[in-house]
C-alpha positions as CSV (number, residue, x, y, z in Angstrom):
1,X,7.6,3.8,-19.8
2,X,10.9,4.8,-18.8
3,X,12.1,7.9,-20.5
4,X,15.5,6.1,-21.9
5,X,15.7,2.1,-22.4
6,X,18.7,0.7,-23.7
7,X,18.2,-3.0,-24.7
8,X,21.2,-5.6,-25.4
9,X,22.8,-3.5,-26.9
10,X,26.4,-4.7,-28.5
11,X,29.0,-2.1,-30.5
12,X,32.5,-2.4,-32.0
13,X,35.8,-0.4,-32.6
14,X,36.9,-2.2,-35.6
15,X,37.0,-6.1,-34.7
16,X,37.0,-5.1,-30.9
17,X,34.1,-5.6,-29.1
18,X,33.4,-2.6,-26.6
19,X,30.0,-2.9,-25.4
20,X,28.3,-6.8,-24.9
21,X,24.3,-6.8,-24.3
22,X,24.3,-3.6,-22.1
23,X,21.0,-2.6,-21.1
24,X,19.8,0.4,-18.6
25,X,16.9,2.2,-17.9
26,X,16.4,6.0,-16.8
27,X,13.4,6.7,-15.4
28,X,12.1,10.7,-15.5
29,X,14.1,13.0,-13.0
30,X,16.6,10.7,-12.0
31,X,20.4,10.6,-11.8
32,X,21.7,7.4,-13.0
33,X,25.3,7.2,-13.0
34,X,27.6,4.2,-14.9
35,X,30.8,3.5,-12.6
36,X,33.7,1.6,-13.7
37,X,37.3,1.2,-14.7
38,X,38.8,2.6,-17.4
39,X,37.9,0.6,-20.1
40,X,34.7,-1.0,-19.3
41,X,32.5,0.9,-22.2
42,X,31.2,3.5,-20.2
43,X,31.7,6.4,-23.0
44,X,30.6,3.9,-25.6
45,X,27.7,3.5,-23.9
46,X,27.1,7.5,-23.9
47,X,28.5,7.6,-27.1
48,X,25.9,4.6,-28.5
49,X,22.9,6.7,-27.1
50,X,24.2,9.6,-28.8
51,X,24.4,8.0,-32.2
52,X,27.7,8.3,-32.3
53,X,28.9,4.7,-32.0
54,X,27.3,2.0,-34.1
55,X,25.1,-1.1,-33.0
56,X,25.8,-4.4,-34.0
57,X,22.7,-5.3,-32.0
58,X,20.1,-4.0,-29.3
59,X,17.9,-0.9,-29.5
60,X,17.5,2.3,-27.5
61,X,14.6,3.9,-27.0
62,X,13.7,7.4,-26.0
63,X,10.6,8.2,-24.6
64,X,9.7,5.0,-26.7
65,X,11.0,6.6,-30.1
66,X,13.9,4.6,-31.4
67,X,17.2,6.5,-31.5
68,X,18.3,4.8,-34.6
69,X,16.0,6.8,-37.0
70,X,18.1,9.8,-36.0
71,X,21.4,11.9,-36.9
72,X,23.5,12.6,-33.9
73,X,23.0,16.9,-34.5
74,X,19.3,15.6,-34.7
75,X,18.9,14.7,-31.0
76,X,19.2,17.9,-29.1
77,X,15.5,19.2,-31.1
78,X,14.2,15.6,-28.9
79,X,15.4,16.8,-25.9
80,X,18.9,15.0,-25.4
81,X,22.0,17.1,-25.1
82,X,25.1,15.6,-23.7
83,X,28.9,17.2,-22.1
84,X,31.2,15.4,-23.7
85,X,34.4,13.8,-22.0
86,X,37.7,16.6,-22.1
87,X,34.9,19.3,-22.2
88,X,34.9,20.4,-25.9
89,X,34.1,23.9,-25.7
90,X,34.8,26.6,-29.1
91,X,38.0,27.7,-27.8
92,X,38.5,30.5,-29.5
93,X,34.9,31.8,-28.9
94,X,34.2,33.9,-25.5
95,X,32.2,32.7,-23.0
96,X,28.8,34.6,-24.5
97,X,29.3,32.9,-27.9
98,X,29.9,29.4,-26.5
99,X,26.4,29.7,-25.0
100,X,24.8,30.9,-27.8
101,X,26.1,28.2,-29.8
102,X,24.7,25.9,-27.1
103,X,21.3,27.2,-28.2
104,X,21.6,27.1,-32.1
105,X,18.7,24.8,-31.9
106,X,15.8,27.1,-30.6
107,X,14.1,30.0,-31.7
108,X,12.2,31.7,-28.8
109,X,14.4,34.7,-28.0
110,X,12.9,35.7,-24.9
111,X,13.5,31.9,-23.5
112,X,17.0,31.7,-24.4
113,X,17.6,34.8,-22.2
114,X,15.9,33.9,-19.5
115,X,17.8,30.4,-19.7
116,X,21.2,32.3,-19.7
117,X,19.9,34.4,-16.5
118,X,19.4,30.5,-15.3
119,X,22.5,29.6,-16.0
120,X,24.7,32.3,-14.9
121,X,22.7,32.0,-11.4
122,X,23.9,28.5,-11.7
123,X,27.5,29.3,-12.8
124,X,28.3,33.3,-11.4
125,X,32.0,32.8,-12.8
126,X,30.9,32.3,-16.3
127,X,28.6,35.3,-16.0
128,X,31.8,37.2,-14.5
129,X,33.8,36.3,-17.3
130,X,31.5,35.9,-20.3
131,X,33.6,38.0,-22.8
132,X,36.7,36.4,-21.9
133,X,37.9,33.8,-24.5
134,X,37.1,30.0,-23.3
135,X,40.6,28.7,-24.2
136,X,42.1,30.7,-21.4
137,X,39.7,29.8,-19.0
138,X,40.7,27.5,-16.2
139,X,40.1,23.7,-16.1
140,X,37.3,24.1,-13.9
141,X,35.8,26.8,-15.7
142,X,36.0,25.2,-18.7
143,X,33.6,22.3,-17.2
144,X,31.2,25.1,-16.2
145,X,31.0,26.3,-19.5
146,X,30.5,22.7,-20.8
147,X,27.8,21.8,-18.6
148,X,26.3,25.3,-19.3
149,X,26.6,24.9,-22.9
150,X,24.6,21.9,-23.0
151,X,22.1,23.3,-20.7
152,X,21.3,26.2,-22.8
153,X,19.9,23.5,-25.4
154,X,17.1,23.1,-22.5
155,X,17.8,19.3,-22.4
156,X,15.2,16.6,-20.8
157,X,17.7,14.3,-20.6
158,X,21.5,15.3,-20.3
159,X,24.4,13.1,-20.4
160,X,27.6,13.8,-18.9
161,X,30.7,12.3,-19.5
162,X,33.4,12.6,-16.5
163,X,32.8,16.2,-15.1
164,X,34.8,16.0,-12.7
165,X,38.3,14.6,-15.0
166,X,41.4,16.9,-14.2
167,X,39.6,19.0,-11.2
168,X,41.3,20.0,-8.3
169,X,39.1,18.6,-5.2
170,X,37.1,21.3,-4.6
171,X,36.0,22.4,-7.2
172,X,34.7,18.8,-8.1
173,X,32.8,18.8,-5.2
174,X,31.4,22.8,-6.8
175,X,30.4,20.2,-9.8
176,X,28.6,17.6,-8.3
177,X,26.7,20.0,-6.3
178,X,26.0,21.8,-9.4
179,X,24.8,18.3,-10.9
180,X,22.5,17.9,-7.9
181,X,20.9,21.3,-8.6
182,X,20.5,20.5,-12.3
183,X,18.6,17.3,-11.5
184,X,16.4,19.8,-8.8
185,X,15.3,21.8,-11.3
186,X,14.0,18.9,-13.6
187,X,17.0,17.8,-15.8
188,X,17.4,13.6,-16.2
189,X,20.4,13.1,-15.8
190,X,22.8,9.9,-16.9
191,X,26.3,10.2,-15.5
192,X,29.2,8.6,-16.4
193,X,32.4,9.1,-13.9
194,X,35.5,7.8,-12.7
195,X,35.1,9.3,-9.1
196,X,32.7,6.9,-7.9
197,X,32.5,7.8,-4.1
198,X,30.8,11.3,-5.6
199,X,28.8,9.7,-8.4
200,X,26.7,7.7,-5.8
201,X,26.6,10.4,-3.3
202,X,24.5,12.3,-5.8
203,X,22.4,9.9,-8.2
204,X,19.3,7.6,-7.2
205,X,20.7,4.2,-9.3
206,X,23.7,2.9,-10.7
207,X,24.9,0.5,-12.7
208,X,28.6,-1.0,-12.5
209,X,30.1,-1.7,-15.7
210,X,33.0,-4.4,-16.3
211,X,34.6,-5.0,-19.7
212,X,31.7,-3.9,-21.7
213,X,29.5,-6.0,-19.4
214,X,26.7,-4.9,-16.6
215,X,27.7,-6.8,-13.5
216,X,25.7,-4.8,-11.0
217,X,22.7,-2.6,-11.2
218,X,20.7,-1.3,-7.8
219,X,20.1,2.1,-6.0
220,X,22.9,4.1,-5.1
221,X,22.6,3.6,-1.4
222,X,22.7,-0.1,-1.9
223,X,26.0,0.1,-4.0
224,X,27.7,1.9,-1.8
225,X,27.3,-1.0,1.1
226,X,28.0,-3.7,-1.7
227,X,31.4,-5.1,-0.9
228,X,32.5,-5.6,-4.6
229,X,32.0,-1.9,-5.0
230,X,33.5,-1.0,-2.1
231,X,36.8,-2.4,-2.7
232,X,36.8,-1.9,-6.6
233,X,35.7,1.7,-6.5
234,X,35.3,3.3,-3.3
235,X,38.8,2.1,-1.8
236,X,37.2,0.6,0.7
237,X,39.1,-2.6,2.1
Protein backbone atom coordinates (compact mmCIF):
# COMPACT_ATOMS: atom_id res chain seq x y z
CA UNK A 1 0.00 0.00 0.00
CA UNK A 2 1.50 3.17 -0.86
CA UNK A 3 1.80 5.58 2.01
CA UNK A 4 -0.20 8.48 0.04
CA UNK A 5 -2.72 7.66 -2.97
CA UNK A 6 -4.45 10.32 -4.54
CA UNK A 7 -7.31 9.04 -6.90
CA UNK A 8 -9.15 11.24 -9.64
CA UNK A 9 -9.22 13.74 -7.82
CA UNK A 10 -11.05 17.05 -9.32
CA UNK A 11 -11.17 20.67 -7.27
CA UNK A 12 -12.45 24.25 -8.05
CA UNK A 13 -11.78 28.01 -7.33
CA UNK A 14 -15.21 29.25 -7.70
CA UNK A 15 -16.57 27.95 -11.28
CA UNK A 16 -12.81 27.35 -12.39
CA UNK A 17 -11.63 24.11 -12.57
CA UNK A 18 -8.01 23.73 -11.11
CA UNK A 19 -7.33 20.20 -10.73
CA UNK A 20 -9.07 17.43 -13.49
CA UNK A 21 -8.70 13.54 -12.27
CA UNK A 22 -5.16 13.94 -10.75
CA UNK A 23 -3.89 10.96 -9.28
CA UNK A 24 -0.26 10.11 -7.77
CA UNK A 25 1.17 7.75 -5.54
CA UNK A 26 4.10 8.16 -2.90
CA UNK A 27 5.55 5.15 -1.92
CA UNK A 28 7.50 5.21 1.81
CA UNK A 29 10.95 7.11 1.67
CA UNK A 30 10.62 8.54 -1.59
CA UNK A 31 10.97 12.02 -3.15
CA UNK A 32 8.29 12.51 -5.55
CA UNK A 33 8.36 15.90 -7.01
CA UNK A 34 5.28 17.62 -9.34
CA UNK A 35 6.94 19.82 -12.20
CA UNK A 36 5.13 22.19 -14.21
CA UNK A 37 4.29 25.65 -15.35
CA UNK A 38 2.78 28.15 -13.51
CA UNK A 39 -0.63 27.34 -13.45
CA UNK A 40 -0.90 23.72 -13.92
CA UNK A 41 -2.45 22.85 -10.22
CA UNK A 42 0.62 21.90 -8.64
CA UNK A 43 -0.17 23.91 -5.13
CA UNK A 44 -3.79 22.83 -5.43
CA UNK A 45 -2.72 19.50 -5.57
CA UNK A 46 -0.56 20.15 -2.17
CA UNK A 47 -3.11 22.17 -1.02
CA UNK A 48 -6.07 19.25 -1.78
CA UNK A 49 -3.84 16.78 0.31
CA UNK A 50 -3.70 19.17 3.01
CA UNK A 51 -7.43 19.69 3.28
CA UNK A 52 -7.22 22.95 2.35
CA UNK A 53 -8.85 22.88 -1.07
CA UNK A 54 -12.06 21.10 -1.61
CA UNK A 55 -12.94 17.94 -3.86
CA UNK A 56 -15.50 17.84 -6.23
CA UNK A 57 -14.54 14.26 -6.76
CA UNK A 58 -11.68 11.58 -6.10
CA UNK A 59 -10.28 10.51 -2.73
CA UNK A 60 -6.84 10.57 -0.97
CA UNK A 61 -5.74 8.24 1.07
CA UNK A 62 -2.98 8.17 3.65
CA UNK A 63 -1.51 5.19 4.76
CA UNK A 64 -5.03 3.89 3.62
CA UNK A 65 -7.08 6.36 6.02
CA UNK A 66 -9.08 8.76 4.00
CA UNK A 67 -7.99 12.41 4.33
CA UNK A 68 -11.47 13.71 4.12
CA UNK A 69 -12.49 12.69 7.77
CA UNK A 70 -9.97 15.25 8.83
CA UNK A 71 -9.45 19.11 9.79
CA UNK A 72 -6.42 20.58 8.06
CA UNK A 73 -4.64 21.51 11.91
CA UNK A 74 -5.69 17.71 12.40
CA UNK A 75 -3.05 16.26 9.95
CA UNK A 76 0.23 17.00 11.53
CA UNK A 77 -0.91 14.43 14.84
CA UNK A 78 -1.06 11.63 11.42
CA UNK A 79 2.25 12.41 10.49
CA UNK A 80 1.82 15.00 7.52
CA UNK A 81 3.37 18.45 7.87
CA UNK A 82 3.81 20.58 4.88
CA UNK A 83 6.26 24.13 4.01
CA UNK A 84 4.00 26.20 2.48
CA UNK A 85 4.76 28.29 -0.78
CA UNK A 86 6.38 32.20 0.30
CA UNK A 87 7.54 30.37 3.50
CA UNK A 88 5.01 31.58 6.23
CA UNK A 89 7.05 31.76 9.21
CA UNK A 90 5.63 34.01 12.69
CA UNK A 91 7.50 36.96 11.75
CA UNK A 92 7.59 38.68 14.68
CA UNK A 93 8.65 35.51 16.69
CA UNK A 94 12.60 34.71 16.95
CA UNK A 95 13.93 31.87 15.54
CA UNK A 96 13.55 29.65 19.00
CA UNK A 97 9.81 30.41 19.13
CA UNK A 98 9.07 29.58 15.46
CA UNK A 99 10.46 26.08 16.26
CA UNK A 100 8.57 25.60 19.13
CA UNK A 101 5.52 26.56 17.54
CA UNK A 102 6.55 23.90 14.88
CA UNK A 103 6.14 21.37 17.70
CA UNK A 104 2.78 22.52 19.39
CA UNK A 105 1.60 19.13 18.55
CA UNK A 106 3.81 16.77 20.77
CA UNK A 107 4.37 16.27 24.23
CA UNK A 108 7.62 14.38 24.80
CA UNK A 109 9.94 17.06 26.05
CA UNK A 110 13.07 15.28 25.95
CA UNK A 111 12.24 14.40 22.00
CA UNK A 112 11.54 17.83 21.03
CA UNK A 113 15.03 18.72 22.13
CA UNK A 114 16.83 16.26 20.73
CA UNK A 115 14.80 17.06 17.38
CA UNK A 116 16.05 20.83 17.65
CA UNK A 117 19.76 19.46 18.24
CA UNK A 118 18.68 17.54 14.72
CA UNK A 119 17.77 20.35 13.25
CA UNK A 120 20.24 22.86 14.00
CA UNK A 121 22.89 20.14 12.79
CA UNK A 122 20.84 20.30 9.78
CA UNK A 123 20.53 24.12 9.55
CA UNK A 124 23.80 25.70 11.78
CA UNK A 125 22.59 29.32 10.67
CA UNK A 126 19.37 28.99 12.42
CA UNK A 127 21.05 27.63 15.48
CA UNK A 128 23.52 30.87 15.14
CA UNK A 129 20.81 33.07 15.05
CA UNK A 130 17.90 31.50 17.02
CA UNK A 131 17.01 34.61 19.12
CA UNK A 132 17.10 36.85 16.23
CA UNK A 133 13.59 37.88 15.01
CA UNK A 134 12.46 35.72 11.78
CA UNK A 135 11.18 38.80 9.91
CA UNK A 136 14.69 40.09 9.50
CA UNK A 137 16.13 37.06 8.50
CA UNK A 138 17.30 36.72 4.93
CA UNK A 139 15.31 35.05 2.18
CA UNK A 140 17.21 32.01 2.40
CA UNK A 141 17.15 31.80 5.98
CA UNK A 142 13.74 32.24 6.08
CA UNK A 143 13.34 28.86 3.91
CA UNK A 144 15.53 27.24 6.57
CA UNK A 145 13.41 28.09 9.22
CA UNK A 146 10.40 26.90 7.14
CA UNK A 147 11.59 23.62 6.36
CA UNK A 148 12.85 23.44 10.03
CA UNK A 149 9.57 24.46 11.32
CA UNK A 150 7.82 21.74 9.70
CA UNK A 151 10.36 19.32 10.69
CA UNK A 152 10.11 19.85 14.29
CA UNK A 153 6.42 18.35 13.86
CA UNK A 154 8.50 15.01 13.14
CA UNK A 155 6.58 14.51 9.89
CA UNK A 156 6.36 10.95 7.96
CA UNK A 157 5.37 12.57 5.05
CA UNK A 158 6.35 16.31 4.30
CA UNK A 159 5.22 18.38 1.58
CA UNK A 160 7.06 21.27 0.19
CA UNK A 161 5.86 23.83 -1.77
CA UNK A 162 8.73 25.71 -4.03
CA UNK A 163 11.72 25.86 -1.60
CA UNK A 164 13.76 27.11 -3.73
CA UNK A 165 11.22 30.46 -4.97
CA UNK A 166 13.32 33.81 -4.65
CA UNK A 167 16.84 32.09 -3.76
CA UNK A 168 19.89 33.23 -5.04
CA UNK A 169 21.67 30.17 -6.84
CA UNK A 170 23.55 28.86 -4.25
CA UNK A 171 21.92 28.77 -1.69
CA UNK A 172 19.17 26.78 -3.66
CA UNK A 173 21.45 24.33 -4.38
CA UNK A 174 22.19 24.56 0.04
CA UNK A 175 18.26 23.58 -0.13
CA UNK A 176 18.12 20.80 -2.28
CA UNK A 177 20.91 19.24 -0.68
CA UNK A 178 19.26 19.84 2.49
CA UNK A 179 16.04 18.08 0.93
CA UNK A 180 18.26 15.13 0.03
CA UNK A 181 19.41 14.77 3.58
CA UNK A 182 15.89 15.04 4.93
CA UNK A 183 14.74 12.17 2.64
CA UNK A 184 18.27 10.13 4.13
CA UNK A 185 17.14 10.32 7.40
CA UNK A 186 13.64 8.79 6.64
CA UNK A 187 11.30 11.78 5.77
CA UNK A 188 8.78 11.04 2.52
CA UNK A 189 8.95 13.65 0.80
CA UNK A 190 6.40 15.25 -2.06
CA UNK A 191 7.92 18.18 -3.79
CA UNK A 192 6.43 20.65 -5.76
CA UNK A 193 8.96 23.17 -7.66
CA UNK A 194 9.34 25.39 -10.45
CA UNK A 195 13.22 24.59 -10.87
CA UNK A 196 12.80 21.39 -12.50
CA UNK A 197 16.49 20.69 -13.49
CA UNK A 198 17.00 20.41 -9.43
CA UNK A 199 13.74 18.71 -8.57
CA UNK A 200 14.76 15.61 -10.68
CA UNK A 201 18.27 15.68 -9.71
CA UNK A 202 17.13 14.89 -6.27
CA UNK A 203 13.70 12.80 -6.18
CA UNK A 204 13.18 9.00 -7.32
CA UNK A 205 9.65 9.89 -9.52
CA UNK A 206 7.92 12.58 -11.03
CA UNK A 207 4.99 13.44 -12.36
CA UNK A 208 4.52 16.46 -14.97
CA UNK A 209 1.52 18.42 -14.61
CA UNK A 210 -0.35 20.43 -17.43
CA UNK A 211 -3.38 22.58 -16.87
CA UNK A 212 -4.65 20.66 -13.94
CA UNK A 213 -3.94 17.48 -15.93
CA UNK A 214 -1.14 14.55 -15.40
CA UNK A 215 0.58 14.15 -18.75
CA UNK A 216 3.64 12.32 -17.68
CA UNK A 217 4.47 10.20 -14.75
CA UNK A 218 7.92 7.89 -14.59
CA UNK A 219 11.27 7.93 -12.64
CA UNK A 220 13.22 10.90 -12.43
CA UNK A 221 16.02 9.59 -14.57
CA UNK A 222 13.71 8.79 -17.30
CA UNK A 223 12.13 12.42 -17.29
CA UNK A 224 15.04 13.92 -17.60
CA UNK A 225 15.90 12.08 -21.15
CA UNK A 226 12.15 12.56 -22.16
CA UNK A 227 12.18 15.16 -24.92
CA UNK A 228 8.88 16.96 -23.95
CA UNK A 229 10.50 17.55 -20.63
CA UNK A 230 13.52 18.58 -21.84
CA UNK A 231 12.40 21.42 -23.91
CA UNK A 232 9.39 22.44 -21.64
CA UNK A 233 11.33 22.39 -18.32
CA UNK A 234 14.86 21.73 -18.51
CA UNK A 235 15.71 24.31 -21.48
CA UNK A 236 16.88 21.80 -23.26
CA UNK A 237 16.41 22.38 -27.20
Amino acid sequence: MPMLEVENIHAYYGNIQALRGISLTVEEGEIVTLIGANGAGKTTTLRAISRLVPLREGTIKYRGDDLAQFKPHELVYHGIAMVPEGRGIFAKLTVAENLDMGAYSRTDTEGIQEDLERIFGLFPRLKERRNQVAGTLSGGEQQMLATARALMARPQLLLMDEPSMGLAPILVESIFQTIQDINAEGTTILLVEQNATMALQVAHRGYVLQTGEIVLADSAAKLQQNEMVQKAYLGIE
